[in-house]
Short mmCIF file of C-alpha atoms in Angstrom, two decimals:
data_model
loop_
_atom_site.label_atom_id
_atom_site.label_comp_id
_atom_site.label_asym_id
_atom_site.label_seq_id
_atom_site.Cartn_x
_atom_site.Cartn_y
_atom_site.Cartn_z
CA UNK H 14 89.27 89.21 115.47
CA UNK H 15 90.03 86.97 112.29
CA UNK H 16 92.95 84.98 114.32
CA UNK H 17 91.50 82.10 116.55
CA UNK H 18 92.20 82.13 120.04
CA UNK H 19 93.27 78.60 119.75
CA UNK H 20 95.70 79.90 117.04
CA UNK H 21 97.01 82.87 119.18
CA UNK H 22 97.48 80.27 122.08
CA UNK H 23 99.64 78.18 118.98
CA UNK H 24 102.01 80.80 118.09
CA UNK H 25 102.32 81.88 121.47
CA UNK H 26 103.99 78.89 122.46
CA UNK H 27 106.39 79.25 119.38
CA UNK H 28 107.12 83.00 120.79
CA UNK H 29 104.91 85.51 119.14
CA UNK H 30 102.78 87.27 121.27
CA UNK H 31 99.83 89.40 120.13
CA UNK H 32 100.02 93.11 120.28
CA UNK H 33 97.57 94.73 122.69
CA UNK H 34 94.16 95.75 120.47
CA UNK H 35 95.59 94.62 116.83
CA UNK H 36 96.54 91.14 114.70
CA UNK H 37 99.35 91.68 115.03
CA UNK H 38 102.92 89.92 116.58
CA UNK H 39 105.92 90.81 118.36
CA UNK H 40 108.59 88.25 117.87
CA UNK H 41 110.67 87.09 120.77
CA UNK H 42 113.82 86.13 119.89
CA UNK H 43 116.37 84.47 122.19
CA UNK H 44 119.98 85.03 122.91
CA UNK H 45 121.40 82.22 124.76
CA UNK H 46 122.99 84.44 127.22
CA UNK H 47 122.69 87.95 126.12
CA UNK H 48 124.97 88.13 123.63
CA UNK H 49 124.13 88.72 120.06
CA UNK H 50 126.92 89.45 117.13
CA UNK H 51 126.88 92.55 115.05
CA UNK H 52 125.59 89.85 111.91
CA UNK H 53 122.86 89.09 114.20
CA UNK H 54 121.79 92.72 114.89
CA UNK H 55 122.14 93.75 111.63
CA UNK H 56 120.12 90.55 110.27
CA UNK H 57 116.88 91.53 113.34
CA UNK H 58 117.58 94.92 112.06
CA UNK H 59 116.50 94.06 108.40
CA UNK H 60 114.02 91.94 109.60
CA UNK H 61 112.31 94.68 111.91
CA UNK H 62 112.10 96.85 108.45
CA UNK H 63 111.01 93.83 106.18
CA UNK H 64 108.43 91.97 108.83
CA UNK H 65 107.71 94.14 111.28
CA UNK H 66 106.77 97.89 112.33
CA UNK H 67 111.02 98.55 112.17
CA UNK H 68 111.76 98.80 115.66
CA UNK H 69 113.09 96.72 117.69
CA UNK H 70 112.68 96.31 121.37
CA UNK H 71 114.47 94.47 124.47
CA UNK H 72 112.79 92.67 127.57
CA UNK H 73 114.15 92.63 131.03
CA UNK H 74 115.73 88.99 130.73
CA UNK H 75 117.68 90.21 127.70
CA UNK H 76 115.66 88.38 124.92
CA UNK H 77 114.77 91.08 121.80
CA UNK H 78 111.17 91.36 120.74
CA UNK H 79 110.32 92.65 117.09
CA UNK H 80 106.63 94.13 117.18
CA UNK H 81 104.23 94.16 114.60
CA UNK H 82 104.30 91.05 112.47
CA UNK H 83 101.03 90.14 110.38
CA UNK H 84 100.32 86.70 111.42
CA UNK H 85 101.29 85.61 107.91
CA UNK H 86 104.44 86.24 107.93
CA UNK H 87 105.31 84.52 111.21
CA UNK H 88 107.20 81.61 109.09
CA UNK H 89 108.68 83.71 106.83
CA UNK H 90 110.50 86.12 109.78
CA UNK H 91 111.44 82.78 111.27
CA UNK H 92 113.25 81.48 108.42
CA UNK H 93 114.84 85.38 108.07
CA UNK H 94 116.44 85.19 111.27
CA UNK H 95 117.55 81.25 111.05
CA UNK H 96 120.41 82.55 108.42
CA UNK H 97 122.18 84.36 111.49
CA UNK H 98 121.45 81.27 113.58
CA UNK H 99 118.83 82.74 115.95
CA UNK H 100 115.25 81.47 116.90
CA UNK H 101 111.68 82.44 118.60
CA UNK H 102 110.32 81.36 121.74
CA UNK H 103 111.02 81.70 125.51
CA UNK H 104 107.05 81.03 126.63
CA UNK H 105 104.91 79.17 128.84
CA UNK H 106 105.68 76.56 131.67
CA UNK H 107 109.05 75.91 130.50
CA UNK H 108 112.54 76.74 131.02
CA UNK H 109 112.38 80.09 130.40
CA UNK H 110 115.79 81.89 128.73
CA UNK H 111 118.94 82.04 130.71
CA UNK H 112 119.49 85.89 132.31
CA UNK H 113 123.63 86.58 132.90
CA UNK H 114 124.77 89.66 133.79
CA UNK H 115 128.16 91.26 132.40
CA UNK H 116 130.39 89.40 134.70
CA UNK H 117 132.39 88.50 131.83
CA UNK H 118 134.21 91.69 131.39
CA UNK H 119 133.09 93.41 134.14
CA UNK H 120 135.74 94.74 136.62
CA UNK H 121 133.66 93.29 139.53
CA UNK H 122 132.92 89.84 137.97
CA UNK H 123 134.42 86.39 139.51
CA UNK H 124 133.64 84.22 136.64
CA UNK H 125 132.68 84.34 133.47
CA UNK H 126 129.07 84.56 133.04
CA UNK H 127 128.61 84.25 129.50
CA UNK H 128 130.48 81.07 129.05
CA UNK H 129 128.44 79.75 132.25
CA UNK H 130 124.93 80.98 131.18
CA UNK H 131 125.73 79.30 127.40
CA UNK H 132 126.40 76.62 129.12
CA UNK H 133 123.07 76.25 130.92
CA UNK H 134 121.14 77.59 127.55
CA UNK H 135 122.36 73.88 126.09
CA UNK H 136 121.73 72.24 128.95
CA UNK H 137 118.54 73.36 130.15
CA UNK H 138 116.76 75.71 127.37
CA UNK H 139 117.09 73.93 124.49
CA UNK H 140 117.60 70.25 126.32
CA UNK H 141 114.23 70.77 127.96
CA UNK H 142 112.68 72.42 125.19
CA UNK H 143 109.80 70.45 124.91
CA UNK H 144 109.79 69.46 129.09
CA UNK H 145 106.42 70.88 131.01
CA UNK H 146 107.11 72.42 134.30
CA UNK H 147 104.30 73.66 137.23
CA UNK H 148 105.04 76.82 135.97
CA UNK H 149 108.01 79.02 134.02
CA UNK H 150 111.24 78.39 135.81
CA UNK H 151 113.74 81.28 135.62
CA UNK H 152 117.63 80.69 135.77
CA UNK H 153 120.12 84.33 136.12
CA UNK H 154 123.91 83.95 136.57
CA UNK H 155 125.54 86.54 138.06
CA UNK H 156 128.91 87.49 138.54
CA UNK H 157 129.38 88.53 141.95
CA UNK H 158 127.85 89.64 145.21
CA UNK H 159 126.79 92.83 143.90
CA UNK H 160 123.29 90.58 142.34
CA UNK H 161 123.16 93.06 139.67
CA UNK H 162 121.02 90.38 137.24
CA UNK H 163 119.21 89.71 140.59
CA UNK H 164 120.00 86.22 141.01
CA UNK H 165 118.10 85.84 144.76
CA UNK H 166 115.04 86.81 142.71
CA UNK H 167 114.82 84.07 140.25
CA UNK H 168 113.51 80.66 140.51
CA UNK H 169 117.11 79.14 140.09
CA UNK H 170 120.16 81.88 141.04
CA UNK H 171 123.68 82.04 140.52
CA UNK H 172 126.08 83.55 142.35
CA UNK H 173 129.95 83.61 141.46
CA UNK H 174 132.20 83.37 144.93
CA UNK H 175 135.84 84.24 145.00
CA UNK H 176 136.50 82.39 148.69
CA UNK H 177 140.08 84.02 149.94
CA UNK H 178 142.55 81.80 151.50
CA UNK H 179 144.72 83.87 153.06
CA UNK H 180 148.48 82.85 153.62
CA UNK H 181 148.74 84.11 157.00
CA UNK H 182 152.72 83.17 156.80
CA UNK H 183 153.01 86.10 154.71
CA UNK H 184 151.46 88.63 156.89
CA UNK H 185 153.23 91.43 158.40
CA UNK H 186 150.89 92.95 161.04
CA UNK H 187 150.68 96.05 159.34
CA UNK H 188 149.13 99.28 161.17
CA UNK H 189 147.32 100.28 158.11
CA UNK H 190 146.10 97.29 156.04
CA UNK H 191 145.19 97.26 152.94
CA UNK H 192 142.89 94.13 153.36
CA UNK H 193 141.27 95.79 155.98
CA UNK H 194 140.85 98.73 154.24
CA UNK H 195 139.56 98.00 151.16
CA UNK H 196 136.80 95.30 152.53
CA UNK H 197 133.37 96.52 152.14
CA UNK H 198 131.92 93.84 154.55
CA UNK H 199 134.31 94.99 157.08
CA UNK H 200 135.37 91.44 157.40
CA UNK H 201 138.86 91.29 157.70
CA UNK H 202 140.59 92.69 160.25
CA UNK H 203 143.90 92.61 161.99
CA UNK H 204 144.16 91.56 165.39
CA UNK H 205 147.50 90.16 167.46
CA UNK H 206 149.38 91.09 164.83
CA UNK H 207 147.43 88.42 162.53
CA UNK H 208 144.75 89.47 159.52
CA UNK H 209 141.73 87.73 160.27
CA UNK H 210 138.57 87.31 157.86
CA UNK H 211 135.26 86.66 159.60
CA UNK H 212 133.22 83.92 157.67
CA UNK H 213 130.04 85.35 159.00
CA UNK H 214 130.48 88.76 157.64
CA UNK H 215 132.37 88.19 154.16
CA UNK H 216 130.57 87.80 151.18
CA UNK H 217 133.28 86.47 148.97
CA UNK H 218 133.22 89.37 146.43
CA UNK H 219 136.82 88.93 145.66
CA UNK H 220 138.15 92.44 146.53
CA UNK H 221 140.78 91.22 148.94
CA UNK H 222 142.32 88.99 146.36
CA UNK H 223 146.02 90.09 145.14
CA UNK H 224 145.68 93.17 146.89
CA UNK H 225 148.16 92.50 150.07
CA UNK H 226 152.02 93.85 148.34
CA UNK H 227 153.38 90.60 150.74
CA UNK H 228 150.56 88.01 149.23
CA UNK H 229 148.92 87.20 151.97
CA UNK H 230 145.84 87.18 149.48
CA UNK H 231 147.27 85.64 146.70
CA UNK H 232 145.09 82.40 147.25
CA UNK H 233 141.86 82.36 146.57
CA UNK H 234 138.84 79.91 145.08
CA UNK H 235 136.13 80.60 142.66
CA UNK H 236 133.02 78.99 143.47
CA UNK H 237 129.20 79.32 143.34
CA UNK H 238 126.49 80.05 145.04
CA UNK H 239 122.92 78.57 144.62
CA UNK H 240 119.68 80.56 145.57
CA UNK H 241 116.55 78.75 144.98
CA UNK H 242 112.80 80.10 144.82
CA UNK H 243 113.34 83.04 144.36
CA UNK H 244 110.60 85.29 142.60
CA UNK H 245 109.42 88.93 141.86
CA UNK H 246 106.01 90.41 140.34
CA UNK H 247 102.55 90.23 142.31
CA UNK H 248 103.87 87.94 144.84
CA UNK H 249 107.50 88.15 146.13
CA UNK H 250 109.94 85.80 147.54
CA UNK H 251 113.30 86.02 148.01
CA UNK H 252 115.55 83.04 147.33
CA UNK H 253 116.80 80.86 149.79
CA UNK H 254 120.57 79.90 149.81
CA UNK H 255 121.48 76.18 149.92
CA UNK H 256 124.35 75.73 152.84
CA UNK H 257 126.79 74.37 150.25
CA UNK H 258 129.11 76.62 147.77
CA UNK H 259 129.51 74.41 144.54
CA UNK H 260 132.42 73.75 141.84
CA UNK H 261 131.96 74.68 138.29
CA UNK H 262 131.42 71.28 137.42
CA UNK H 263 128.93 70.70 139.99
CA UNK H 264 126.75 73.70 139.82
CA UNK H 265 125.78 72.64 135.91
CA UNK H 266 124.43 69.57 137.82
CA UNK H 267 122.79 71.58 140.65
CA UNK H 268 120.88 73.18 137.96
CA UNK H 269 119.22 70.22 136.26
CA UNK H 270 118.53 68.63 139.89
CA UNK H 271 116.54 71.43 141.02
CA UNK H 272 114.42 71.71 137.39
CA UNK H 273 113.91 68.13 138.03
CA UNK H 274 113.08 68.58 141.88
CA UNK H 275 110.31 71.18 140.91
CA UNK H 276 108.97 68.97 137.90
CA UNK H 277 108.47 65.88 140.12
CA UNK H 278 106.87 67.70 143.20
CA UNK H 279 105.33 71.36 141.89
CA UNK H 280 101.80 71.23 142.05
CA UNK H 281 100.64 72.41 138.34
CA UNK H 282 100.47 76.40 138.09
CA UNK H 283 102.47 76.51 141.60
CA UNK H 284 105.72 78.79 141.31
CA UNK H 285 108.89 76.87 142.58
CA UNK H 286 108.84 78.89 145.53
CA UNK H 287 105.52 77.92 146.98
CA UNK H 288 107.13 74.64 146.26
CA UNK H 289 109.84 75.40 148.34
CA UNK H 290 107.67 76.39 151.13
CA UNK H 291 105.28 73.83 150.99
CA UNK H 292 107.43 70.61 150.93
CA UNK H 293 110.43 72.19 153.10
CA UNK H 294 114.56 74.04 152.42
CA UNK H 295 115.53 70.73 154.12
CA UNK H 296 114.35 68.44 151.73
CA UNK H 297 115.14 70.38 148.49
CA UNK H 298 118.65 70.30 149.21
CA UNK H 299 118.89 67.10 150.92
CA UNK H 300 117.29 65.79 146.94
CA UNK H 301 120.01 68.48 145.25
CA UNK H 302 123.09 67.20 147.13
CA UNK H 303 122.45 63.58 146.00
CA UNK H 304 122.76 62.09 142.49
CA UNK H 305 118.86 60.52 143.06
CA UNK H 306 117.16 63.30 141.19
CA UNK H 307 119.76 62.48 137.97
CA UNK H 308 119.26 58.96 138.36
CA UNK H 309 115.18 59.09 138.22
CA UNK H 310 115.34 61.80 135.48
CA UNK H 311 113.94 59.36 132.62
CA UNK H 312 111.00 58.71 134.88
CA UNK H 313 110.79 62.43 135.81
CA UNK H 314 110.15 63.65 132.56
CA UNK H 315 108.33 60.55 131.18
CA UNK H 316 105.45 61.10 134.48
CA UNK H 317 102.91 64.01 134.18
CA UNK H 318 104.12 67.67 135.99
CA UNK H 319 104.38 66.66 139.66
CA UNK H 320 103.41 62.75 138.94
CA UNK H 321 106.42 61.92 140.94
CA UNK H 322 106.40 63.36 144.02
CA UNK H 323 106.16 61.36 147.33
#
C-alpha cells in the first residue's frame, strides 16, 4: 500500500477511515444530533458524486459516512461540505458524537431531544474536541422510557421522566379509571376510593398525564434520568442508574462531571464501565452530585488520562 500506516492512523483521527482491501476513504461526517437540513443532504449528495463512489451511507449513532475517497482529495471533500456548515470526525478516545432519538416529535417523547442532544454536541463534542479519554465515551438522549436510542447501553445515558403529581382533591373514585387503565406499569391503581401510583412500579413515561376528564393528572414534572457505564459489543454492561432524577439545568452539568470523573480515574484503554466497577456506583455519584469534579476540571484536563485519580 502507497499510504503510510502512520498516515492512515493521521486521517483517521480527522474521520476518514480506510476501506477494507483498497486506498481508499469513507468520510464520517457528523450531525450534532441527527439532524441534517435538506441543503446539507443535497450538498453530501453532490459530494458523494464529485469525491466519492456516489453513495452515501449511515452508521448506527446517526453520523453519515461517504465511501470511497482517494486519499487526495480528503481536503478538498472537507472544504465541499464546510459550505453547508458540516465537518469530519467522530474517532478515537474522545467524546464520541451525541446519539438522540426522535423524542422531539415523537408522540411518546417527554422532552425534546434534539434541542438537548445540541446542547451536549457544544458542550461536550466540540468543547472536548481535542480532550483524551481511557477510551471513546458515548452519550444517547432519549426521550422516554421506551430506550429506543438505548440510552442504558451507552457510556453516558439519558432518559427523559415525566414524574406525575397527581391532585388527589380532584379524584372521584371512579369504578373504571382511566389512569388505571391506560398505565402500562400497572402502577396506579384505585383503592378506598383514592388513585394511588406506586413509586416502585412506575416508570414515569408520562401516559397518565392529562388523561383523568377531572385533572387529577394535570400536574406533572419533566425530569431526567442518568444511566452510567453502560456498553454493548464484545463485552456487555448495562448501565447503572444514579438514585437522583435531575433538572434540565443540572443534567448538562451531570454530563461534563461524569466525562471528567472517567478522565481523572479510567485506567488508559479501560471502558467507563470497568471504571465503574472497579472504583465503585457509590463513589461515582457521590463525585457527580458535588460541584468538586467542575471545580478541578482545569487540572483534569491539564494531567495525563487518569493522572488524577486518588
Amino acid at each position: 500500500m502507497a499510504i503510510s500506516k502512520e498516515e492512515i492512523k493521521r486521517v483517521k483521527g480527522q474521520g476518514f477511515l480506510l476501506n477494507r482491501g483498497t486506498e481508499r476513504f469513507s468520510a464520517r461526517v457528523i450531525t450534532e444530533n441527527g439532524v441534517l437540513s435538506a441543503a446539507q443532504l443535497q450538498n453530501l449528495s453532490e459530494a458523494a458524486q464529485q469525491f466519492g463512489n456516489g453513495n452515501v451511507t449511515f452508521t448506527t449513532r446517526l453520523t453519515v459516512e461517504i465511501p470511497g475517497i482517494a486519499h487526495d482529495q480528503i481536503q478538498a471533500f472537507q472544504d465541499y461540505i464546510a459550505r453547508e456548515g458540516m465537518e469530519t470526525g467522530g474517532t478515537g478516545a474522545k467524546v464520541r458524537p451525541v446519539v438522540s432519538c426522535k423524542g422531539t416529535t415523537c408522540v411518546f417523547g417527554l422532552h425534546d431531544t434534539q434541542a438537548l442532544a445540541k446542547q451536549i454536541h457544544e458542550r461536550m463534542y466540540k468543547g472536548y474536541r481535542e480532550v483524551s479519554f481511557p477510551h471513546k465515551f458515548k452519550i444517547a438522549v432519549g426521550g422516554c422510557p421506551n430506550n429506543c436510542v438505548k440510552p442504558d447501553l451507552n457510556d453516558l445515558g439519558i432518559v427523559g421522566q415525566r414524574v406525575p403529581k397527581p391532585n388527589l382533591e380532584k379524584c372521584r373514585g371512579c369504578a373504571r379509571c382511566v389512569v388505571e387503565a391506560g398505565c402500562p406499569m400497572k402502577a396506579a391503581k384505585v383503592e378506598n376510593g383514592k388513585l394511588t401510583i406506586d413509586e416502585n412500579k412506575c416508570s414515569n413515561c408520562g401516559r397518565c398525564t392529562e388523561k383523568c376528564p377531572f385533572g387529577t393528572m394535570e400536574g406533572s414534572e419533566t425530569l431526567y434520568k442518568v444511566y452510567v457505564g453502560g456498553r454493548w459489543g464484545k463485552q456487555t454492561r448495562m448501565g447503572s442508574p444514579l438514585s437522583k432524577l435531575f433538572t434540565r439545568s443540572e443534567v448538562l452539568d451531570v454530563v461534563e462531571k461524569v466525562a471528567l470523573f472517567y478522565r481523572s480515574q479510567g485506567i488508559p484503554g479501560e471502558r467507563f464501565g470497568t471504571t465503574v466497577d472497579r472504583v465503585g456506583l457509590s463513589k461515582v455519584e457521590e463525585a457527580v452530585l458535588s460541584d468538586e469534579l467542575l471545580a478541578r476540571k482545569e487540572e483534569i484536563l491539564k494531567a495525563p488520562v487518569g493522572g488524577t485519580a486518588h
